[in-house]
């Protein structure tokens, strides 16, 4: 019996270096990104093959399904690879935090629209009706859920475990801005604006709650308001058919040009101020983490 126990202990010891390697945050990071991406992309392929009409409510349902699959993949990553029994996608406080996030996104982007209109860069042409309502529900669902699971749930979280909160927030925001360089009409200023206004705002929303629901809601509310309510290009993806028909005119610094208001100096100022306010609140709550080497030194 003793020999069997010793052999089992030796077997576990043999795999211990591999387990430690696999548990390192910089190893977990690419694994998490790939798993969440696959969780969203695979059902997306199936749904795209169905060629659902733009006017069908199924467009919204399909976006919700892709988003949920991405979140389920993220949950599986935390539960079975990171091995965390409690994580930031459990539904306990989802309703309140999602609602607060969505309302925050609607209000913030509408403030940007109002400010640009007062400065003469935006005019309202008329009302269209429902337009591509179901399409924009779908876009809001999957962009909010999948992108937040990847950038805040995996990238920011794993970088924070090594480099601390400040560096993780800066790096994740930079990655988020860089990812938008591939969008139509993108420029270096557009990427910089996205990194500051969205990267800081969404990253701070995650830090305040240490859950994904608030940043998911913010992302969804911002994109839906921008694309459907105000018919403004979302990250350069063409002019949407939304509820209110609007026209942008004036210098790119004011209107964002072909990329849309996200590349506007007004959006940069408004959203970044909101993000800094949330950061200050998170810092005062004690949610900031020092780099790994400082934590290890403190524990010695």
mmCIF file of C-alpha atoms in Angstrom:
data_model
loop_
_atom_site.group_PDB
_atom_site.id
_atom_site.type_symbol
_atom_site.label_atom_id
_atom_site.label_comp_id
_atom_site.label_asym_id
_atom_site.label_seq_id
_atom_site.Cartn_x
_atom_site.Cartn_y
_atom_site.Cartn_z
ATOM 1 C CA UNK A 1 0.000 0.000 0.000
ATOM 2 C CA UNK A 2 2.849 2.368 0.906
ATOM 3 C CA UNK A 3 4.624 1.608 -2.381
ATOM 4 C CA UNK A 4 1.444 2.446 -4.345
ATOM 5 C CA UNK A 5 1.124 5.782 -2.536
ATOM 6 C CA UNK A 6 4.786 6.586 -3.166
ATOM 7 C CA UNK A 7 4.440 5.732 -6.853
ATOM 8 C CA UNK A 8 1.351 7.944 -7.149
ATOM 9 C CA UNK A 9 3.234 10.802 -5.487
ATOM 10 C CA UNK A 10 6.180 10.350 -7.845
ATOM 11 C CA UNK A 11 3.801 10.342 -10.831
ATOM 12 C CA UNK A 12 2.217 13.615 -9.687
ATOM 13 C CA UNK A 13 5.645 15.110 -9.056
ATOM 14 C CA UNK A 14 6.733 14.238 -12.577
ATOM 15 C CA UNK A 15 3.915 16.354 -14.037
ATOM 16 C CA UNK A 16 4.307 19.229 -11.572
ATOM 17 C CA UNK A 17 6.647 21.362 -13.778
ATOM 18 C CA UNK A 18 4.169 21.080 -16.667
ATOM 19 C CA UNK A 19 1.255 22.053 -14.389
ATOM 20 C CA UNK A 20 3.166 25.088 -13.169
ATOM 21 C CA UNK A 21 3.998 26.083 -16.733
ATOM 22 C CA UNK A 22 0.346 25.707 -17.780
ATOM 23 C CA UNK A 23 -0.811 27.757 -14.784
ATOM 24 C CA UNK A 24 1.352 30.781 -15.652
ATOM 25 C CA UNK A 25 -0.842 33.757 -16.658
ATOM 26 C CA UNK A 26 1.145 34.412 -19.856
ATOM 27 C CA UNK A 27 0.485 30.810 -20.931
ATOM 28 C CA UNK A 28 -3.167 30.961 -19.912
ATOM 29 C CA UNK A 29 -3.649 34.179 -21.902
ATOM 30 C CA UNK A 30 -3.351 32.741 -25.455
ATOM 31 C CA UNK A 31 -5.230 29.602 -24.425
ATOM 32 C CA UNK A 32 -8.147 31.693 -23.152
ATOM 33 C CA UNK A 33 -8.211 33.925 -26.243
ATOM 34 C CA UNK A 34 -8.282 30.915 -28.576
ATOM 35 C CA UNK A 35 -10.994 29.117 -26.604
ATOM 36 C CA UNK A 36 -13.319 32.135 -26.431
ATOM 37 C CA UNK A 37 -12.746 32.900 -30.126
ATOM 38 C CA UNK A 38 -13.516 29.309 -31.107
ATOM 39 C CA UNK A 39 -16.574 29.287 -28.860
ATOM 40 C CA UNK A 40 -17.973 32.257 -30.789
ATOM 41 C CA UNK A 41 -16.668 31.543 -34.300
ATOM 42 C CA UNK A 42 -17.888 27.958 -34.658
ATOM 43 C CA UNK A 43 -21.608 28.709 -34.070
ATOM 44 C CA UNK A 44 -21.125 31.876 -36.145
ATOM 45 C CA UNK A 45 -20.153 29.777 -39.171
ATOM 46 C CA UNK A 46 -23.310 27.690 -38.821
ATOM 47 C CA UNK A 47 -25.544 30.750 -38.426
ATOM 48 C CA UNK A 48 -23.983 32.547 -41.419
ATOM 49 C CA UNK A 49 -24.679 29.498 -43.567
ATOM 50 C CA UNK A 50 -28.407 29.939 -42.872
ATOM 51 C CA UNK A 51 -28.481 33.352 -44.665
ATOM 52 C CA UNK A 52 -31.013 34.879 -42.251
ATOM 53 C CA UNK A 53 -32.832 37.926 -43.631
ATOM 54 C CA UNK A 54 -31.793 41.301 -42.171
ATOM 55 C CA UNK A 55 -35.386 42.108 -41.213
ATOM 56 C CA UNK A 56 -35.876 38.896 -39.232
ATOM 57 C CA UNK A 57 -35.789 38.849 -35.414
ATOM 58 C CA UNK A 58 -33.630 35.752 -35.853
ATOM 59 C CA UNK A 59 -30.717 38.120 -36.592
ATOM 60 C CA UNK A 60 -30.921 39.340 -33.001
ATOM 61 C CA UNK A 61 -31.317 35.803 -31.694
ATOM 62 C CA UNK A 62 -28.311 34.596 -33.687
ATOM 63 C CA UNK A 63 -26.128 37.393 -32.285
ATOM 64 C CA UNK A 64 -27.274 36.525 -28.771
ATOM 65 C CA UNK A 65 -26.475 32.840 -29.377
ATOM 66 C CA UNK A 66 -22.941 33.633 -30.592
ATOM 67 C CA UNK A 67 -22.375 35.888 -27.579
ATOM 68 C CA UNK A 68 -23.630 33.256 -25.131
ATOM 69 C CA UNK A 69 -21.415 30.600 -26.729
ATOM 70 C CA UNK A 70 -18.419 32.909 -26.311
ATOM 71 C CA UNK A 71 -19.276 33.443 -22.622
ATOM 72 C CA UNK A 72 -19.758 29.704 -22.091
ATOM 73 C CA UNK A 73 -16.310 29.082 -23.581
ATOM 74 C CA UNK A 74 -14.900 31.723 -21.224
ATOM 75 C CA UNK A 75 -16.644 30.072 -18.258
ATOM 76 C CA UNK A 76 -15.202 26.693 -19.296
ATOM 77 C CA UNK A 77 -11.735 28.239 -19.539
ATOM 78 C CA UNK A 78 -11.970 29.607 -15.986
ATOM 79 C CA UNK A 79 -13.585 26.494 -14.549
ATOM 80 C CA UNK A 80 -11.550 23.726 -16.160
ATOM 81 C CA UNK A 81 -8.212 25.326 -17.096
ATOM 82 C CA UNK A 82 -7.719 28.186 -14.640
ATOM 83 C CA UNK A 83 -9.705 26.082 -12.131
ATOM 84 C CA UNK A 84 -11.569 28.909 -10.461
ATOM 85 C CA UNK A 85 -14.858 27.755 -8.893
ATOM 86 C CA UNK A 86 -16.062 31.380 -8.705
ATOM 87 C CA UNK A 87 -15.677 33.683 -11.684
ATOM 88 C CA UNK A 88 -16.929 36.865 -13.296
ATOM 89 C CA UNK A 89 -19.654 35.408 -15.517
ATOM 90 C CA UNK A 90 -21.888 33.786 -12.930
ATOM 91 C CA UNK A 91 -25.420 35.195 -13.194
ATOM 92 C CA UNK A 92 -25.792 36.378 -9.571
ATOM 93 C CA UNK A 93 -25.599 40.120 -10.254
ATOM 94 C CA UNK A 94 -25.907 40.031 -14.020
ATOM 95 C CA UNK A 95 -29.255 41.827 -14.266
ATOM 96 C CA UNK A 96 -28.369 44.960 -12.339
ATOM 97 C CA UNK A 97 -24.844 45.323 -13.690
ATOM 98 C CA UNK A 98 -25.894 44.668 -17.299
ATOM 99 C CA UNK A 99 -28.705 47.207 -17.019
ATOM 100 C CA UNK A 100 -26.424 49.836 -15.481
ATOM 101 C CA UNK A 101 -23.841 49.210 -18.202
ATOM 102 C CA UNK A 102 -26.349 49.441 -21.059
ATOM 103 C CA UNK A 103 -27.820 52.675 -19.686
ATOM 104 C CA UNK A 104 -24.317 54.073 -19.243
ATOM 105 C CA UNK A 105 -23.446 53.263 -22.859
ATOM 106 C CA UNK A 106 -26.675 54.825 -24.172
ATOM 107 C CA UNK A 107 -26.189 58.008 -22.131
ATOM 108 C CA UNK A 108 -22.471 58.414 -22.892
ATOM 109 C CA UNK A 109 -22.808 58.042 -26.642
ATOM 110 C CA UNK A 110 -25.872 60.276 -26.727
ATOM 111 C CA UNK A 111 -23.843 62.923 -24.865
ATOM 112 C CA UNK A 112 -21.184 62.641 -27.576
ATOM 113 C CA UNK A 113 -23.838 63.070 -30.293
ATOM 114 C CA UNK A 114 -25.325 66.087 -28.525
ATOM 115 C CA UNK A 115 -21.932 67.751 -28.079
ATOM 116 C CA UNK A 116 -20.955 67.212 -31.728
ATOM 117 C CA UNK A 117 -24.351 68.556 -32.855
ATOM 118 C CA UNK A 118 -23.895 71.702 -30.721
ATOM 119 C CA UNK A 119 -20.468 72.204 -32.312
ATOM 120 C CA UNK A 120 -22.024 71.985 -35.788
ATOM 121 C CA UNK A 121 -20.680 68.595 -36.809
ATOM 122 C CA UNK A 122 -23.946 66.609 -36.815
ATOM 123 C CA UNK A 123 -27.455 67.317 -38.075
ATOM 124 C CA UNK A 124 -30.647 65.263 -37.879
ATOM 125 C CA UNK A 125 -32.216 64.625 -41.287
ATOM 126 C CA UNK A 126 -35.293 62.665 -40.201
ATOM 127 C CA UNK A 127 -36.659 59.393 -38.844
ATOM 128 C CA UNK A 128 -36.432 56.064 -40.662
ATOM 129 C CA UNK A 129 -38.485 53.788 -38.445
ATOM 130 C CA UNK A 130 -37.123 50.420 -37.347
ATOM 131 C CA UNK A 131 -34.419 50.199 -40.027
ATOM 132 C CA UNK A 132 -31.968 47.388 -39.250
ATOM 133 C CA UNK A 133 -33.164 47.025 -35.662
ATOM 134 C CA UNK A 134 -32.653 43.253 -35.405
ATOM 135 C CA UNK A 135 -29.240 43.428 -37.036
ATOM 136 C CA UNK A 136 -28.057 45.942 -34.443
ATOM 137 C CA UNK A 137 -29.430 43.954 -31.554
ATOM 138 C CA UNK A 138 -27.413 41.010 -32.855
ATOM 139 C CA UNK A 139 -24.251 43.094 -33.307
ATOM 140 C CA UNK A 140 -24.600 44.557 -29.809
ATOM 141 C CA UNK A 141 -25.032 41.101 -28.271
ATOM 142 C CA UNK A 142 -22.052 39.355 -29.833
ATOM 143 C CA UNK A 143 -19.659 42.315 -29.860
ATOM 144 C CA UNK A 144 -20.324 43.099 -26.222
ATOM 145 C CA UNK A 145 -20.147 39.543 -24.924
ATOM 146 C CA UNK A 146 -17.322 38.123 -27.025
ATOM 147 C CA UNK A 147 -15.008 41.144 -27.110
ATOM 148 C CA UNK A 148 -15.331 41.740 -23.370
ATOM 149 C CA UNK A 149 -14.685 38.070 -22.599
ATOM 150 C CA UNK A 150 -11.510 38.242 -24.717
ATOM 151 C CA UNK A 151 -10.127 41.666 -23.804
ATOM 152 C CA UNK A 152 -11.241 42.201 -20.225
ATOM 153 C CA UNK A 153 -11.939 38.624 -19.103
ATOM 154 C CA UNK A 154 -8.818 37.011 -20.533
ATOM 155 C CA UNK A 155 -6.219 39.574 -21.650
ATOM 156 C CA UNK A 156 -6.570 42.244 -18.962
ATOM 157 C CA UNK A 157 -7.059 39.688 -16.213
ATOM 158 C CA UNK A 158 -4.043 37.531 -17.069
ATOM 159 C CA UNK A 159 -1.763 40.517 -17.708
ATOM 160 C CA UNK A 160 -2.833 41.965 -14.364
ATOM 161 C CA UNK A 161 -1.805 38.755 -12.595
ATOM 162 C CA UNK A 162 1.782 39.336 -13.808
ATOM 163 C CA UNK A 163 2.292 43.063 -14.351
ATOM 164 C CA UNK A 164 -0.283 44.599 -12.007
ATOM 165 C CA UNK A 165 -3.392 46.654 -12.704
ATOM 166 C CA UNK A 166 -1.884 49.806 -14.220
ATOM 167 C CA UNK A 167 0.279 47.996 -16.782
ATOM 168 C CA UNK A 168 -2.497 45.515 -17.615
ATOM 169 C CA UNK A 169 -4.972 48.329 -18.242
ATOM 170 C CA UNK A 170 -2.496 50.195 -20.462
ATOM 171 C CA UNK A 171 -1.503 47.108 -22.469
ATOM 172 C CA UNK A 172 -5.067 45.843 -22.906
ATOM 173 C CA UNK A 173 -6.246 49.286 -24.015
ATOM 174 C CA UNK A 174 -3.397 49.459 -26.541
ATOM 175 C CA UNK A 175 -4.271 45.976 -27.882
ATOM 176 C CA UNK A 176 -7.938 46.994 -28.148
ATOM 177 C CA UNK A 177 -7.050 50.101 -30.140
ATOM 178 C CA UNK A 178 -4.604 48.183 -32.349
ATOM 179 C CA UNK A 179 -7.263 45.568 -33.153
ATOM 180 C CA UNK A 180 -9.443 48.337 -34.623
ATOM 181 C CA UNK A 181 -6.697 49.397 -37.059
ATOM 182 C CA UNK A 182 -7.941 46.622 -39.352
ATOM 183 C CA UNK A 183 -11.379 48.251 -39.666
ATOM 184 C CA UNK A 184 -12.369 50.317 -42.727
ATOM 185 C CA UNK A 185 -11.505 54.005 -42.445
ATOM 186 C CA UNK A 186 -9.186 53.406 -39.486
ATOM 187 C CA UNK A 187 -6.255 55.700 -38.737
ATOM 188 C CA UNK A 188 -3.632 55.915 -36.026
ATOM 189 C CA UNK A 189 -5.706 58.581 -34.293
ATOM 190 C CA UNK A 190 -8.803 56.349 -34.473
ATOM 191 C CA UNK A 191 -6.854 53.499 -32.853
ATOM 192 C CA UNK A 192 -5.530 55.880 -30.190
ATOM 193 C CA UNK A 193 -9.049 57.189 -29.517
ATOM 194 C CA UNK A 194 -10.466 53.656 -29.194
ATOM 195 C CA UNK A 195 -7.626 52.690 -26.851
ATOM 196 C CA UNK A 196 -8.317 55.664 -24.571
ATOM 197 C CA UNK A 197 -12.079 56.067 -24.672
ATOM 198 C CA UNK A 198 -13.112 52.399 -24.855
ATOM 199 C CA UNK A 199 -10.044 50.678 -23.424
ATOM 200 C CA UNK A 200 -9.958 52.779 -20.261
ATOM 201 C CA UNK A 201 -13.749 52.970 -19.835
ATOM 202 C CA UNK A 202 -14.397 49.240 -20.288
ATOM 203 C CA UNK A 203 -11.309 48.210 -18.362
ATOM 204 C CA UNK A 204 -12.316 50.446 -15.460
ATOM 205 C CA UNK A 205 -15.869 49.072 -15.481
ATOM 206 C CA UNK A 206 -14.406 45.586 -15.076
ATOM 207 C CA UNK A 207 -12.178 46.721 -12.196
ATOM 208 C CA UNK A 208 -15.077 48.289 -10.298
ATOM 209 C CA UNK A 209 -17.040 45.010 -10.144
ATOM 210 C CA UNK A 210 -14.409 42.359 -11.015
ATOM 211 C CA UNK A 211 -17.135 40.878 -13.228
ATOM 212 C CA UNK A 212 -17.838 41.153 -16.945
ATOM 213 C CA UNK A 213 -21.479 42.208 -16.818
ATOM 214 C CA UNK A 214 -20.933 45.975 -16.502
ATOM 215 C CA UNK A 215 -18.392 46.239 -19.361
ATOM 216 C CA UNK A 216 -20.554 43.949 -21.498
ATOM 217 C CA UNK A 217 -23.534 46.245 -20.904
ATOM 218 C CA UNK A 218 -21.493 49.379 -21.636
ATOM 219 C CA UNK A 219 -20.157 47.886 -24.871
ATOM 220 C CA UNK A 220 -23.614 46.756 -25.970
ATOM 221 C CA UNK A 221 -25.291 50.057 -25.107
ATOM 222 C CA UNK A 222 -22.594 52.130 -26.837
ATOM 223 C CA UNK A 223 -22.643 50.094 -30.062
ATOM 224 C CA UNK A 224 -26.442 49.834 -30.245
ATOM 225 C CA UNK A 225 -26.931 53.552 -29.614
ATOM 226 C CA UNK A 226 -24.287 54.482 -32.146
ATOM 227 C CA UNK A 227 -25.433 52.125 -34.902
ATOM 228 C CA UNK A 228 -29.201 51.915 -34.539
ATOM 229 C CA UNK A 229 -30.431 54.965 -32.622
ATOM 230 C CA UNK A 230 -28.157 57.550 -34.296
ATOM 231 C CA UNK A 231 -27.232 55.734 -37.553
ATOM 232 C CA UNK A 232 -23.523 56.533 -37.158
ATOM 233 C CA UNK A 233 -20.773 54.212 -38.490
ATOM 234 C CA UNK A 234 -19.482 51.831 -35.819
ATOM 235 C CA UNK A 235 -15.689 51.568 -36.096
ATOM 236 C CA UNK A 236 -15.775 52.382 -39.820
ATOM 237 C CA UNK A 237 -18.273 49.660 -40.808
ATOM 238 C CA UNK A 238 -20.395 51.765 -43.204
ATOM 239 C CA UNK A 239 -23.418 53.990 -42.508
ATOM 240 C CA UNK A 240 -26.112 52.038 -40.640
ATOM 241 C CA UNK A 241 -29.843 52.161 -41.307
ATOM 242 C CA UNK A 242 -31.016 53.170 -37.861
ATOM 243 C CA UNK A 243 -33.883 54.983 -36.205
ATOM 244 C CA UNK A 244 -32.650 58.570 -36.629
ATOM 245 C CA UNK A 245 -31.104 59.568 -39.945
ATOM 246 C CA UNK A 246 -28.127 61.803 -39.224
ATOM 247 C CA UNK A 247 -25.451 63.547 -41.276
ATOM 248 C CA UNK A 248 -21.889 64.284 -40.165
ATOM 249 C CA UNK A 249 -20.038 67.273 -41.594
ATOM 250 C CA UNK A 250 -16.948 69.188 -40.664
ATOM 251 C CA UNK A 251 -13.343 68.409 -39.731
ATOM 252 C CA UNK A 252 -12.423 64.801 -38.933
ATOM 253 C CA UNK A 253 -11.307 65.782 -35.444
ATOM 254 C CA UNK A 254 -14.931 66.699 -34.750
ATOM 255 C CA UNK A 255 -16.776 64.005 -36.717
ATOM 256 C CA UNK A 256 -14.304 61.118 -36.829
ATOM 257 C CA UNK A 257 -14.521 60.979 -40.632
ATOM 258 C CA UNK A 258 -15.345 57.625 -42.241
ATOM 259 C CA UNK A 259 -14.552 55.779 -39.012
ATOM 260 C CA UNK A 260 -17.451 57.455 -37.173
ATOM 261 C CA UNK A 261 -17.740 59.428 -33.954
ATOM 262 C CA UNK A 262 -15.524 56.976 -32.068
ATOM 263 C CA UNK A 263 -12.576 58.692 -33.786
ATOM 264 C CA UNK A 264 -13.875 62.135 -32.792
ATOM 265 C CA UNK A 265 -12.042 64.298 -30.310
ATOM 266 C CA UNK A 266 -15.380 64.796 -28.538
ATOM 267 C CA UNK A 267 -15.848 61.049 -27.959
ATOM 268 C CA UNK A 268 -12.227 60.818 -26.836
ATOM 269 C CA UNK A 269 -12.783 63.482 -24.161
ATOM 270 C CA UNK A 270 -16.254 62.385 -22.955
ATOM 271 C CA UNK A 271 -15.589 58.638 -22.695
ATOM 272 C CA UNK A 272 -12.080 59.047 -21.288
ATOM 273 C CA UNK A 273 -13.338 61.344 -18.526
ATOM 274 C CA UNK A 274 -15.982 58.738 -17.646
ATOM 275 C CA UNK A 275 -13.324 56.013 -17.679
ATOM 276 C CA UNK A 276 -10.983 57.974 -15.423
ATOM 277 C CA UNK A 277 -13.852 58.595 -12.985
ATOM 278 C CA UNK A 278 -14.520 54.837 -12.806
ATOM 279 C CA UNK A 279 -10.791 54.177 -12.398
ATOM 280 C CA UNK A 280 -10.642 56.578 -9.463
ATOM 281 C CA UNK A 281 -13.610 54.809 -7.872
ATOM 282 C CA UNK A 282 -12.010 51.370 -8.381
ATOM 283 C CA UNK A 283 -8.733 52.624 -6.914
ATOM 284 C CA UNK A 284 -10.465 53.988 -3.822
ATOM 285 C CA UNK A 285 -12.234 50.612 -3.433
ATOM 286 C CA UNK A 286 -8.824 48.953 -3.280
ATOM 287 C CA UNK A 287 -9.286 47.010 -6.529
ATOM 288 C CA UNK A 288 -5.800 47.752 -7.881
ATOM 289 C CA UNK A 289 -3.174 45.031 -7.784
ATOM 290 C CA UNK A 290 0.627 45.489 -7.691
ATOM 291 C CA UNK A 291 2.897 43.518 -10.074
ATOM 292 C CA UNK A 292 3.513 39.861 -9.304
ATOM 293 C CA UNK A 293 7.093 40.375 -8.160
ATOM 294 C CA UNK A 294 5.994 42.946 -5.579
ATOM 295 C CA UNK A 295 3.274 40.647 -4.256
ATOM 296 C CA UNK A 296 5.767 37.783 -3.951
ATOM 297 C CA UNK A 297 8.253 40.056 -2.132
ATOM 298 C CA UNK A 298 5.540 41.201 0.299
ATOM 299 C CA UNK A 299 4.531 37.616 1.084
ATOM 300 C CA UNK A 300 8.078 36.537 1.915
#
